[in-house]
Amino acid sequence: MTHRIVVVVLNHFAPLDLGVPGQVFWTAETPEGEKLYEVVTCSEGRAPVRCSAGYSVLPDHDLDVLDTADTVLVPGIHGGRVMKDGTISDTLRQALHGRPRTMSICTGAFVLAAAGLLDGRPATTHWREAARFARLFPQVKLDPDVLFLDDGDVLTSAGVAAGLDLCLHVIRRDHGSEVANRAARRCVMPPWRDGGQAQYIDRPLPYPNGGGTAATREWMLANLDAPLDLSALAEHARMSVRTFTRRFREETGLSPARWLNAQRVQHARHLLETTDLGVEEVARRSGFGTTVSLRQHLHAAVGVAPLAYRHTFRRA
């Protein structure tokens, strides 16, 4: 059955944010070419909505279509009352509640927060608007450093391209890595990106003269099953441990240990989804060494044990 995504469009919407779900989810198909998602748009009263680039669009539906949604998505906005005082209309607030799954791209998180959907929950938004968001919605557990956050039935992302990351993550969560990887290839983008927003916040460009950590990161990915301690990584990069750690964080937004752990979890997930290897062998190949370690790290990342994860993601 096709999964229906309803995009709620507000005035001052960000043009790319509106286009992302329609493009990315449209590329998600079965091996036989059957579409897995349907994307429709709506606005309050089915009124025309104007974007920050100086043109208007006319959604096909009003808010009543939210009753048919499997997922509701709010694109980013560049103005309006919610960005000024953190409020939305009562009609929109009521319409957003009670949905199976709700997502936002960029400053669309302001709308979810104004509706009360993020109270007491972790969320993210564009780093440039983080201070404003925190001031308007102190009850939200804001993390401005990540590209996106998945809190189960509510998901939020950082700006623009992070919306692509979030949509691919949802496809992967719903249908597994093979479907998501095919969608990523159709969109000419990587299936996932390393690090978080921290790497994009105003800072100098990282070391184009070859003094960065990119080569060492490639080496780490090729040797995930090896014991990679900080000294070995710094030696490979021909830096001191202190310099390597600083430059690695500047370029990825993460410490070497956190980045390496994320890659190992990602590789373990891929092996569980696409091979029949035993859990012990998956643990060895992904660098966790033991099934206990793999189980702990995978549960921390996605909330399930290895065999349960394999069962869920290989059903497709």
mmCIF file of C-alpha atoms in Angstrom:
data_model
loop_
_atom_site.group_PDB
_atom_site.id
_atom_site.type_symbol
_atom_site.label_atom_id
_atom_site.label_comp_id
_atom_site.label_asym_id
_atom_site.label_seq_id
_atom_site.Cartn_x
_atom_site.Cartn_y
_atom_site.Cartn_z
ATOM 1 C CA MET A 1 0.000 0.000 0.000
ATOM 2 C CA THR A 2 1.335 3.445 -0.949
ATOM 3 C CA HIS A 3 2.349 5.619 1.996
ATOM 4 C CA ARG A 4 0.760 9.084 1.801
ATOM 5 C CA ILE A 5 2.838 12.104 2.814
ATOM 6 C CA VAL A 6 0.939 15.357 3.191
ATOM 7 C CA VAL A 7 3.048 18.519 2.980
ATOM 8 C CA VAL A 8 1.624 21.521 4.844
ATOM 9 C CA VAL A 9 2.661 24.720 3.052
ATOM 10 C CA LEU A 10 2.698 28.097 4.826
ATOM 11 C CA ASN A 11 3.369 31.589 3.562
ATOM 12 C CA HIS A 12 7.080 32.456 3.364
ATOM 13 C CA PHE A 13 7.879 28.793 2.657
ATOM 14 C CA ALA A 14 11.401 27.889 1.552
ATOM 15 C CA PRO A 15 11.181 26.818 -2.116
ATOM 16 C CA LEU A 16 13.703 23.973 -1.986
ATOM 17 C CA ASP A 17 12.196 22.581 1.216
ATOM 18 C CA LEU A 18 8.847 22.269 -0.549
ATOM 19 C CA GLY A 19 10.415 20.485 -3.504
ATOM 20 C CA VAL A 20 12.531 18.023 -1.515
ATOM 21 C CA PRO A 21 9.814 15.589 -0.323
ATOM 22 C CA GLY A 22 8.128 15.419 -3.696
ATOM 23 C CA GLN A 23 11.426 14.619 -5.393
ATOM 24 C CA VAL A 24 13.065 12.290 -2.869
ATOM 25 C CA PHE A 25 10.017 10.225 -1.915
ATOM 26 C CA TRP A 26 8.999 10.012 -5.586
ATOM 27 C CA THR A 27 12.249 8.142 -6.324
ATOM 28 C CA ALA A 28 11.541 5.424 -3.718
ATOM 29 C CA GLU A 29 10.406 2.332 -5.607
ATOM 30 C CA THR A 30 10.251 -1.413 -5.318
ATOM 31 C CA PRO A 31 12.639 -3.385 -7.574
ATOM 32 C CA GLU A 32 9.662 -3.750 -9.942
ATOM 33 C CA GLY A 33 9.286 0.032 -10.189
ATOM 34 C CA GLU A 34 6.202 0.469 -7.995
ATOM 35 C CA LYS A 35 6.081 3.800 -6.176
ATOM 36 C CA LEU A 36 6.188 3.481 -2.397
ATOM 37 C CA TYR A 37 5.055 7.007 -1.495
ATOM 38 C CA GLU A 38 2.473 9.533 -2.617
ATOM 39 C CA VAL A 39 3.122 13.205 -1.832
ATOM 40 C CA VAL A 40 0.302 15.771 -1.764
ATOM 41 C CA THR A 41 0.248 19.400 -0.625
ATOM 42 C CA CYS A 42 -2.215 21.422 1.399
ATOM 43 C CA SER A 43 -2.622 24.862 2.904
ATOM 44 C CA GLU A 44 -5.024 26.420 5.345
ATOM 45 C CA GLY A 45 -8.251 26.980 3.410
ATOM 46 C CA ARG A 46 -6.489 25.729 0.250
ATOM 47 C CA ALA A 47 -5.307 29.312 -0.150
ATOM 48 C CA PRO A 48 -2.371 30.281 -2.391
ATOM 49 C CA VAL A 49 0.883 30.521 -0.453
ATOM 50 C CA ARG A 50 3.825 32.717 -1.322
ATOM 51 C CA CYS A 51 7.466 31.761 -0.989
ATOM 52 C CA SER A 52 10.557 33.736 -0.117
ATOM 53 C CA ALA A 53 11.697 33.671 -3.764
ATOM 54 C CA GLY A 54 8.837 35.838 -4.969
ATOM 55 C CA TYR A 55 6.228 33.463 -6.399
ATOM 56 C CA SER A 56 3.116 31.682 -5.160
ATOM 57 C CA VAL A 57 1.842 28.122 -5.355
ATOM 58 C CA LEU A 58 -1.693 26.774 -5.074
ATOM 59 C CA PRO A 59 -1.839 23.512 -3.086
ATOM 60 C CA ASP A 60 -4.369 20.910 -4.211
ATOM 61 C CA HIS A 61 -5.946 20.413 -0.783
ATOM 62 C CA ASP A 62 -6.962 22.145 2.413
ATOM 63 C CA LEU A 63 -6.071 20.895 5.897
ATOM 64 C CA ASP A 64 -8.803 18.250 5.841
ATOM 65 C CA VAL A 65 -6.487 16.045 3.771
ATOM 66 C CA LEU A 66 -4.340 15.589 6.889
ATOM 67 C CA ASP A 67 -6.907 13.002 8.006
ATOM 68 C CA THR A 68 -5.641 10.764 5.170
ATOM 69 C CA ALA A 69 -1.932 11.237 5.966
ATOM 70 C CA ASP A 70 0.458 8.508 7.041
ATOM 71 C CA THR A 71 3.100 11.205 7.493
ATOM 72 C CA VAL A 72 2.741 14.987 7.783
ATOM 73 C CA LEU A 73 5.664 17.157 6.691
ATOM 74 C CA VAL A 74 6.180 20.898 7.279
ATOM 75 C CA PRO A 75 8.824 22.606 5.089
ATOM 76 C CA GLY A 76 10.965 25.466 6.328
ATOM 77 C CA ILE A 77 9.715 29.034 6.337
ATOM 78 C CA HIS A 78 11.543 32.350 6.190
ATOM 79 C CA GLY A 79 9.051 34.617 7.950
ATOM 80 C CA GLY A 80 5.578 34.977 9.383
ATOM 81 C CA ARG A 81 4.140 35.100 12.877
ATOM 82 C CA VAL A 82 5.590 31.789 14.024
ATOM 83 C CA MET A 83 9.096 33.079 13.404
ATOM 84 C CA LYS A 84 8.320 36.299 15.262
ATOM 85 C CA ASP A 85 6.340 35.220 18.291
ATOM 86 C CA GLY A 86 6.164 31.424 18.097
ATOM 87 C CA THR A 87 2.428 31.165 17.416
ATOM 88 C CA ILE A 88 0.258 29.613 14.719
ATOM 89 C CA SER A 89 -3.485 29.658 14.101
ATOM 90 C CA ASP A 90 -5.713 27.487 16.264
ATOM 91 C CA THR A 91 -6.938 25.778 13.105
ATOM 92 C CA LEU A 92 -3.448 24.709 12.105
ATOM 93 C CA ARG A 93 -2.523 23.729 15.645
ATOM 94 C CA GLN A 94 -5.523 21.399 15.922
ATOM 95 C CA ALA A 95 -4.953 19.983 12.452
ATOM 96 C CA LEU A 96 -1.358 18.964 13.234
ATOM 97 C CA HIS A 97 -2.236 16.960 16.332
ATOM 98 C CA GLY A 98 -2.958 13.242 16.371
ATOM 99 C CA ARG A 99 -1.043 12.301 13.235
ATOM 100 C CA PRO A 100 0.821 8.968 12.925
ATOM 101 C CA ARG A 101 4.131 10.619 12.057
ATOM 102 C CA THR A 102 5.149 14.275 11.718
ATOM 103 C CA MET A 103 8.311 15.714 10.141
ATOM 104 C CA SER A 104 9.805 19.134 9.596
ATOM 105 C CA ILE A 105 12.574 20.462 7.399
ATOM 106 C CA CYS A 106 14.691 23.384 8.600
ATOM 107 C CA THR A 107 12.584 26.073 10.308
ATOM 108 C CA GLY A 108 9.454 23.986 9.863
ATOM 109 C CA ALA A 109 10.388 22.899 13.386
ATOM 110 C CA PHE A 110 9.085 26.284 14.569
ATOM 111 C CA VAL A 111 5.621 25.234 13.386
ATOM 112 C CA LEU A 112 5.789 21.859 15.140
ATOM 113 C CA ALA A 113 6.997 23.549 18.327
ATOM 114 C CA ALA A 114 4.231 26.161 18.144
ATOM 115 C CA ALA A 115 1.720 23.318 17.853
ATOM 116 C CA GLY A 116 3.109 21.795 21.052
ATOM 117 C CA LEU A 117 4.362 18.665 19.274
ATOM 118 C CA LEU A 118 7.954 19.109 20.453
ATOM 119 C CA ASP A 119 7.358 19.855 24.148
ATOM 120 C CA GLY A 120 9.898 17.927 26.205
ATOM 121 C CA ARG A 121 11.284 16.221 23.114
ATOM 122 C CA PRO A 122 14.615 16.444 21.259
ATOM 123 C CA ALA A 123 14.529 18.467 18.040
ATOM 124 C CA THR A 124 16.749 20.419 15.704
ATOM 125 C CA THR A 125 16.472 23.281 13.230
ATOM 126 C CA HIS A 126 18.786 25.447 11.128
ATOM 127 C CA TRP A 127 21.796 26.548 13.168
ATOM 128 C CA ARG A 128 21.268 30.226 12.267
ATOM 129 C CA GLU A 129 17.828 30.159 13.889
ATOM 130 C CA ALA A 130 18.794 28.055 16.914
ATOM 131 C CA ALA A 131 19.037 30.975 19.337
ATOM 132 C CA ARG A 132 15.637 32.323 18.279
ATOM 133 C CA PHE A 133 14.107 28.854 18.533
ATOM 134 C CA ALA A 134 15.519 28.301 22.016
ATOM 135 C CA ARG A 135 14.157 31.674 23.149
ATOM 136 C CA LEU A 136 10.648 31.035 21.772
ATOM 137 C CA PHE A 137 10.426 27.365 22.764
ATOM 138 C CA PRO A 138 12.492 26.732 25.921
ATOM 139 C CA GLN A 139 10.462 23.593 26.607
ATOM 140 C CA VAL A 140 12.015 21.830 23.583
ATOM 141 C CA LYS A 141 15.293 19.906 23.949
ATOM 142 C CA LEU A 142 17.032 21.655 21.070
ATOM 143 C CA ASP A 143 20.182 20.124 19.557
ATOM 144 C CA PRO A 144 21.510 22.550 16.934
ATOM 145 C CA ASP A 145 24.536 20.408 16.015
ATOM 146 C CA VAL A 146 22.902 17.449 14.257
ATOM 147 C CA LEU A 147 21.663 17.116 10.677
ATOM 148 C CA PHE A 148 18.386 15.537 11.781
ATOM 149 C CA LEU A 149 16.741 13.920 14.783
ATOM 150 C CA ASP A 150 14.431 10.909 14.790
ATOM 151 C CA ASP A 151 12.291 10.740 17.933
ATOM 152 C CA GLY A 152 9.989 8.029 16.668
ATOM 153 C CA ASP A 153 6.751 9.671 15.566
ATOM 154 C CA VAL A 154 8.300 13.152 15.328
ATOM 155 C CA LEU A 155 11.365 13.914 13.181
ATOM 156 C CA THR A 156 13.115 17.235 12.590
ATOM 157 C CA SER A 157 16.015 18.287 10.370
ATOM 158 C CA ALA A 158 18.439 21.129 9.915
ATOM 159 C CA GLY A 159 18.391 23.400 6.890
ATOM 160 C CA VAL A 160 17.954 22.726 3.169
ATOM 161 C CA ALA A 161 20.171 19.728 2.300
ATOM 162 C CA ALA A 162 19.533 18.161 5.712
ATOM 163 C CA GLY A 163 15.937 17.771 4.553
ATOM 164 C CA LEU A 164 17.269 15.438 1.865
ATOM 165 C CA ASP A 165 19.123 13.502 4.546
ATOM 166 C CA LEU A 166 15.972 13.207 6.635
ATOM 167 C CA CYS A 167 13.807 12.016 3.738
ATOM 168 C CA LEU A 168 16.358 9.349 2.829
ATOM 169 C CA HIS A 169 16.505 8.317 6.480
ATOM 170 C CA VAL A 170 12.733 7.864 6.509
ATOM 171 C CA ILE A 171 12.872 5.759 3.340
ATOM 172 C CA ARG A 172 15.592 3.642 4.931
ATOM 173 C CA ARG A 173 13.597 3.308 8.138
ATOM 174 C CA ASP A 174 10.452 2.327 6.248
ATOM 175 C CA HIS A 175 11.921 0.070 3.543
ATOM 176 C CA GLY A 176 15.585 -0.676 4.268
ATOM 177 C CA SER A 177 18.926 0.400 2.872
ATOM 178 C CA GLU A 178 18.592 -1.012 -0.643
ATOM 179 C CA VAL A 179 15.514 1.084 -1.423
ATOM 180 C CA ALA A 180 17.089 4.160 0.199
ATOM 181 C CA ASN A 181 20.352 3.672 -1.684
ATOM 182 C CA ARG A 182 18.526 3.424 -5.001
ATOM 183 C CA ALA A 183 16.637 6.623 -4.170
ATOM 184 C CA ALA A 184 19.909 8.356 -3.271
ATOM 185 C CA ARG A 185 21.441 7.359 -6.598
ATOM 186 C CA ARG A 186 18.425 8.721 -8.447
ATOM 187 C CA CYS A 187 18.865 12.007 -6.587
ATOM 188 C CA VAL A 188 22.645 11.989 -7.215
ATOM 189 C CA MET A 189 23.447 12.292 -3.526
ATOM 190 C CA PRO A 190 25.153 10.160 -0.867
ATOM 191 C CA PRO A 191 22.910 7.755 1.106
ATOM 192 C CA TRP A 192 24.078 9.486 4.289
ATOM 193 C CA ARG A 193 26.426 12.279 5.302
ATOM 194 C CA ASP A 194 28.934 12.231 8.103
ATOM 195 C CA GLY A 195 28.857 14.549 11.079
ATOM 196 C CA GLY A 196 26.389 17.272 11.911
ATOM 197 C CA GLN A 197 25.639 20.955 11.438
ATOM 198 C CA ALA A 198 28.714 21.974 13.408
ATOM 199 C CA GLN A 199 30.860 21.499 10.329
ATOM 200 C CA TYR A 200 28.792 24.119 8.434
ATOM 201 C CA ILE A 201 28.632 26.870 11.034
ATOM 202 C CA ASP A 202 30.701 29.914 10.106
ATOM 203 C CA ARG A 203 34.342 28.798 10.172
ATOM 204 C CA PRO A 204 37.289 28.727 7.754
ATOM 205 C CA LEU A 205 37.302 26.117 4.989
ATOM 206 C CA PRO A 206 39.189 22.998 6.085
ATOM 207 C CA TYR A 207 42.782 22.718 4.949
ATOM 208 C CA PRO A 208 42.709 22.498 1.138
ATOM 209 C CA ASN A 209 46.501 22.041 1.126
ATOM 210 C CA GLY A 210 46.194 18.390 2.172
ATOM 211 C CA GLY A 211 46.531 19.056 5.878
ATOM 212 C CA GLY A 212 43.047 17.778 6.712
ATOM 213 C CA THR A 213 41.754 14.421 7.898
ATOM 214 C CA ALA A 214 39.881 13.215 4.797
ATOM 215 C CA ALA A 215 42.515 10.635 3.831
ATOM 216 C CA THR A 216 42.533 9.230 7.344
ATOM 217 C CA ARG A 217 38.756 9.010 7.361
ATOM 218 C CA GLU A 218 38.897 6.990 4.143
ATOM 219 C CA TRP A 219 41.499 4.750 5.765
ATOM 220 C CA MET A 220 39.272 4.322 8.823
ATOM 221 C CA LEU A 221 36.353 3.265 6.626
ATOM 222 C CA ALA A 222 38.536 0.685 4.904
ATOM 223 C CA ASN A 223 39.680 -0.725 8.260
ATOM 224 C CA LEU A 224 36.607 -0.670 10.457
ATOM 225 C CA ASP A 225 37.371 -4.171 11.716
ATOM 226 C CA ALA A 226 40.809 -3.112 12.999
ATOM 227 C CA PRO A 227 41.585 -1.664 16.458
ATOM 228 C CA LEU A 228 41.792 2.030 15.623
ATOM 229 C CA ASP A 229 42.902 4.064 18.614
ATOM 230 C CA LEU A 230 43.496 7.802 18.596
ATOM 231 C CA SER A 231 47.272 7.457 18.455
ATOM 232 C CA ALA A 232 47.091 5.266 15.355
ATOM 233 C CA LEU A 233 44.742 7.699 13.647
ATOM 234 C CA ALA A 234 46.932 10.694 14.430
ATOM 235 C CA GLU A 235 50.007 8.806 13.204
ATOM 236 C CA HIS A 236 48.269 7.966 9.919
ATOM 237 C CA ALA A 237 47.368 11.649 9.483
ATOM 238 C CA ARG A 238 50.931 12.652 10.434
ATOM 239 C CA MET A 239 49.691 14.946 13.154
ATOM 240 C CA SER A 240 49.902 15.152 16.885
ATOM 241 C CA VAL A 241 46.937 13.674 18.722
ATOM 242 C CA ARG A 242 45.836 17.142 19.812
ATOM 243 C CA THR A 243 46.020 18.622 16.300
ATOM 244 C CA PHE A 244 44.321 15.619 14.731
ATOM 245 C CA THR A 245 41.461 15.726 17.228
ATOM 246 C CA ARG A 246 40.928 19.459 16.681
ATOM 247 C CA ARG A 247 40.988 19.267 12.885
ATOM 248 C CA PHE A 248 38.800 16.163 12.811
ATOM 249 C CA ARG A 249 36.117 17.925 14.836
ATOM 250 C CA GLU A 250 36.357 21.061 12.684
ATOM 251 C CA GLU A 251 35.824 19.029 9.516
ATOM 252 C CA THR A 252 33.135 16.601 10.677
ATOM 253 C CA GLY A 253 31.493 18.194 13.708
ATOM 254 C CA LEU A 254 32.284 15.052 15.722
ATOM 255 C CA SER A 255 35.126 13.637 17.756
ATOM 256 C CA PRO A 256 37.103 10.814 16.065
ATOM 257 C CA ALA A 257 35.617 8.259 18.474
ATOM 258 C CA ARG A 258 32.010 9.308 17.846
ATOM 259 C CA TRP A 259 32.540 9.425 14.089
ATOM 260 C CA LEU A 260 34.171 5.994 14.048
ATOM 261 C CA ASN A 261 31.438 4.502 16.194
ATOM 262 C CA ALA A 262 28.771 5.900 13.861
ATOM 263 C CA GLN A 263 30.506 4.364 10.835
ATOM 264 C CA ARG A 264 30.775 1.002 12.572
ATOM 265 C CA VAL A 265 27.088 1.064 13.475
ATOM 266 C CA GLN A 266 26.244 2.022 9.895
ATOM 267 C CA HIS A 267 28.343 -0.836 8.509
ATOM 268 C CA ALA A 268 26.781 -3.299 10.949
ATOM 269 C CA ARG A 269 23.314 -2.171 9.873
ATOM 270 C CA HIS A 270 24.248 -2.663 6.226
ATOM 271 C CA LEU A 271 25.531 -6.189 6.898
ATOM 272 C CA LEU A 272 22.438 -7.108 8.891
ATOM 273 C CA GLU A 273 20.184 -5.811 6.129
ATOM 274 C CA THR A 274 21.963 -7.268 3.117
ATOM 275 C CA THR A 275 23.750 -10.476 4.220
ATOM 276 C CA ASP A 276 23.078 -13.710 6.099
ATOM 277 C CA LEU A 277 26.214 -13.384 8.216
ATOM 278 C CA GLY A 278 25.875 -14.443 11.829
ATOM 279 C CA VAL A 279 25.700 -11.718 14.438
ATOM 280 C CA GLU A 280 29.145 -12.660 15.752
ATOM 281 C CA GLU A 281 30.679 -12.217 12.277
ATOM 282 C CA VAL A 282 28.816 -8.914 11.781
ATOM 283 C CA ALA A 283 30.272 -7.717 15.076
ATOM 284 C CA ARG A 284 33.780 -8.696 13.971
ATOM 285 C CA ARG A 285 33.557 -7.142 10.499
ATOM 286 C CA SER A 286 32.114 -3.887 11.813
ATOM 287 C CA GLY A 287 34.814 -3.515 14.459
ATOM 288 C CA PHE A 288 32.786 -4.128 17.611
ATOM 289 C CA GLY A 289 34.550 -7.409 18.312
ATOM 290 C CA THR A 290 31.836 -9.098 20.349
ATOM 291 C CA THR A 291 28.109 -9.614 19.959
ATOM 292 C CA VAL A 292 27.604 -7.927 23.337
ATOM 293 C CA SER A 293 29.356 -4.770 22.136
ATOM 294 C CA LEU A 294 27.435 -4.778 18.858
ATOM 295 C CA ARG A 295 24.146 -5.244 20.685
ATOM 296 C CA GLN A 296 24.878 -2.351 23.040
ATOM 297 C CA HIS A 297 25.908 0.074 20.287
ATOM 298 C CA LEU A 298 23.102 -0.885 17.905
ATOM 299 C CA HIS A 299 20.504 -0.580 20.643
ATOM 300 C CA ALA A 300 21.850 2.854 21.576
ATOM 301 C CA ALA A 301 21.634 3.954 17.926
ATOM 302 C CA VAL A 302 18.299 2.494 16.798
ATOM 303 C CA GLY A 303 16.713 0.970 19.883
ATOM 304 C CA VAL A 304 16.672 -2.713 18.864
ATOM 305 C CA ALA A 305 18.920 -5.780 19.059
ATOM 306 C CA PRO A 306 20.738 -7.105 15.941
ATOM 307 C CA LEU A 307 18.352 -9.965 15.143
ATOM 308 C CA ALA A 308 15.278 -7.784 15.655
ATOM 309 C CA TYR A 309 16.820 -5.160 13.394
ATOM 310 C CA ARG A 310 17.539 -7.765 10.699
ATOM 311 C CA HIS A 311 13.993 -9.090 10.872
ATOM 312 C CA THR A 312 12.502 -5.602 10.551
ATOM 313 C CA PHE A 313 14.612 -4.369 7.677
ATOM 314 C CA ARG A 314 14.704 -7.550 5.625
ATOM 315 C CA ARG A 315 10.944 -7.913 5.411
ATOM 316 C CA ALA A 316 10.959 -5.737 2.296
#
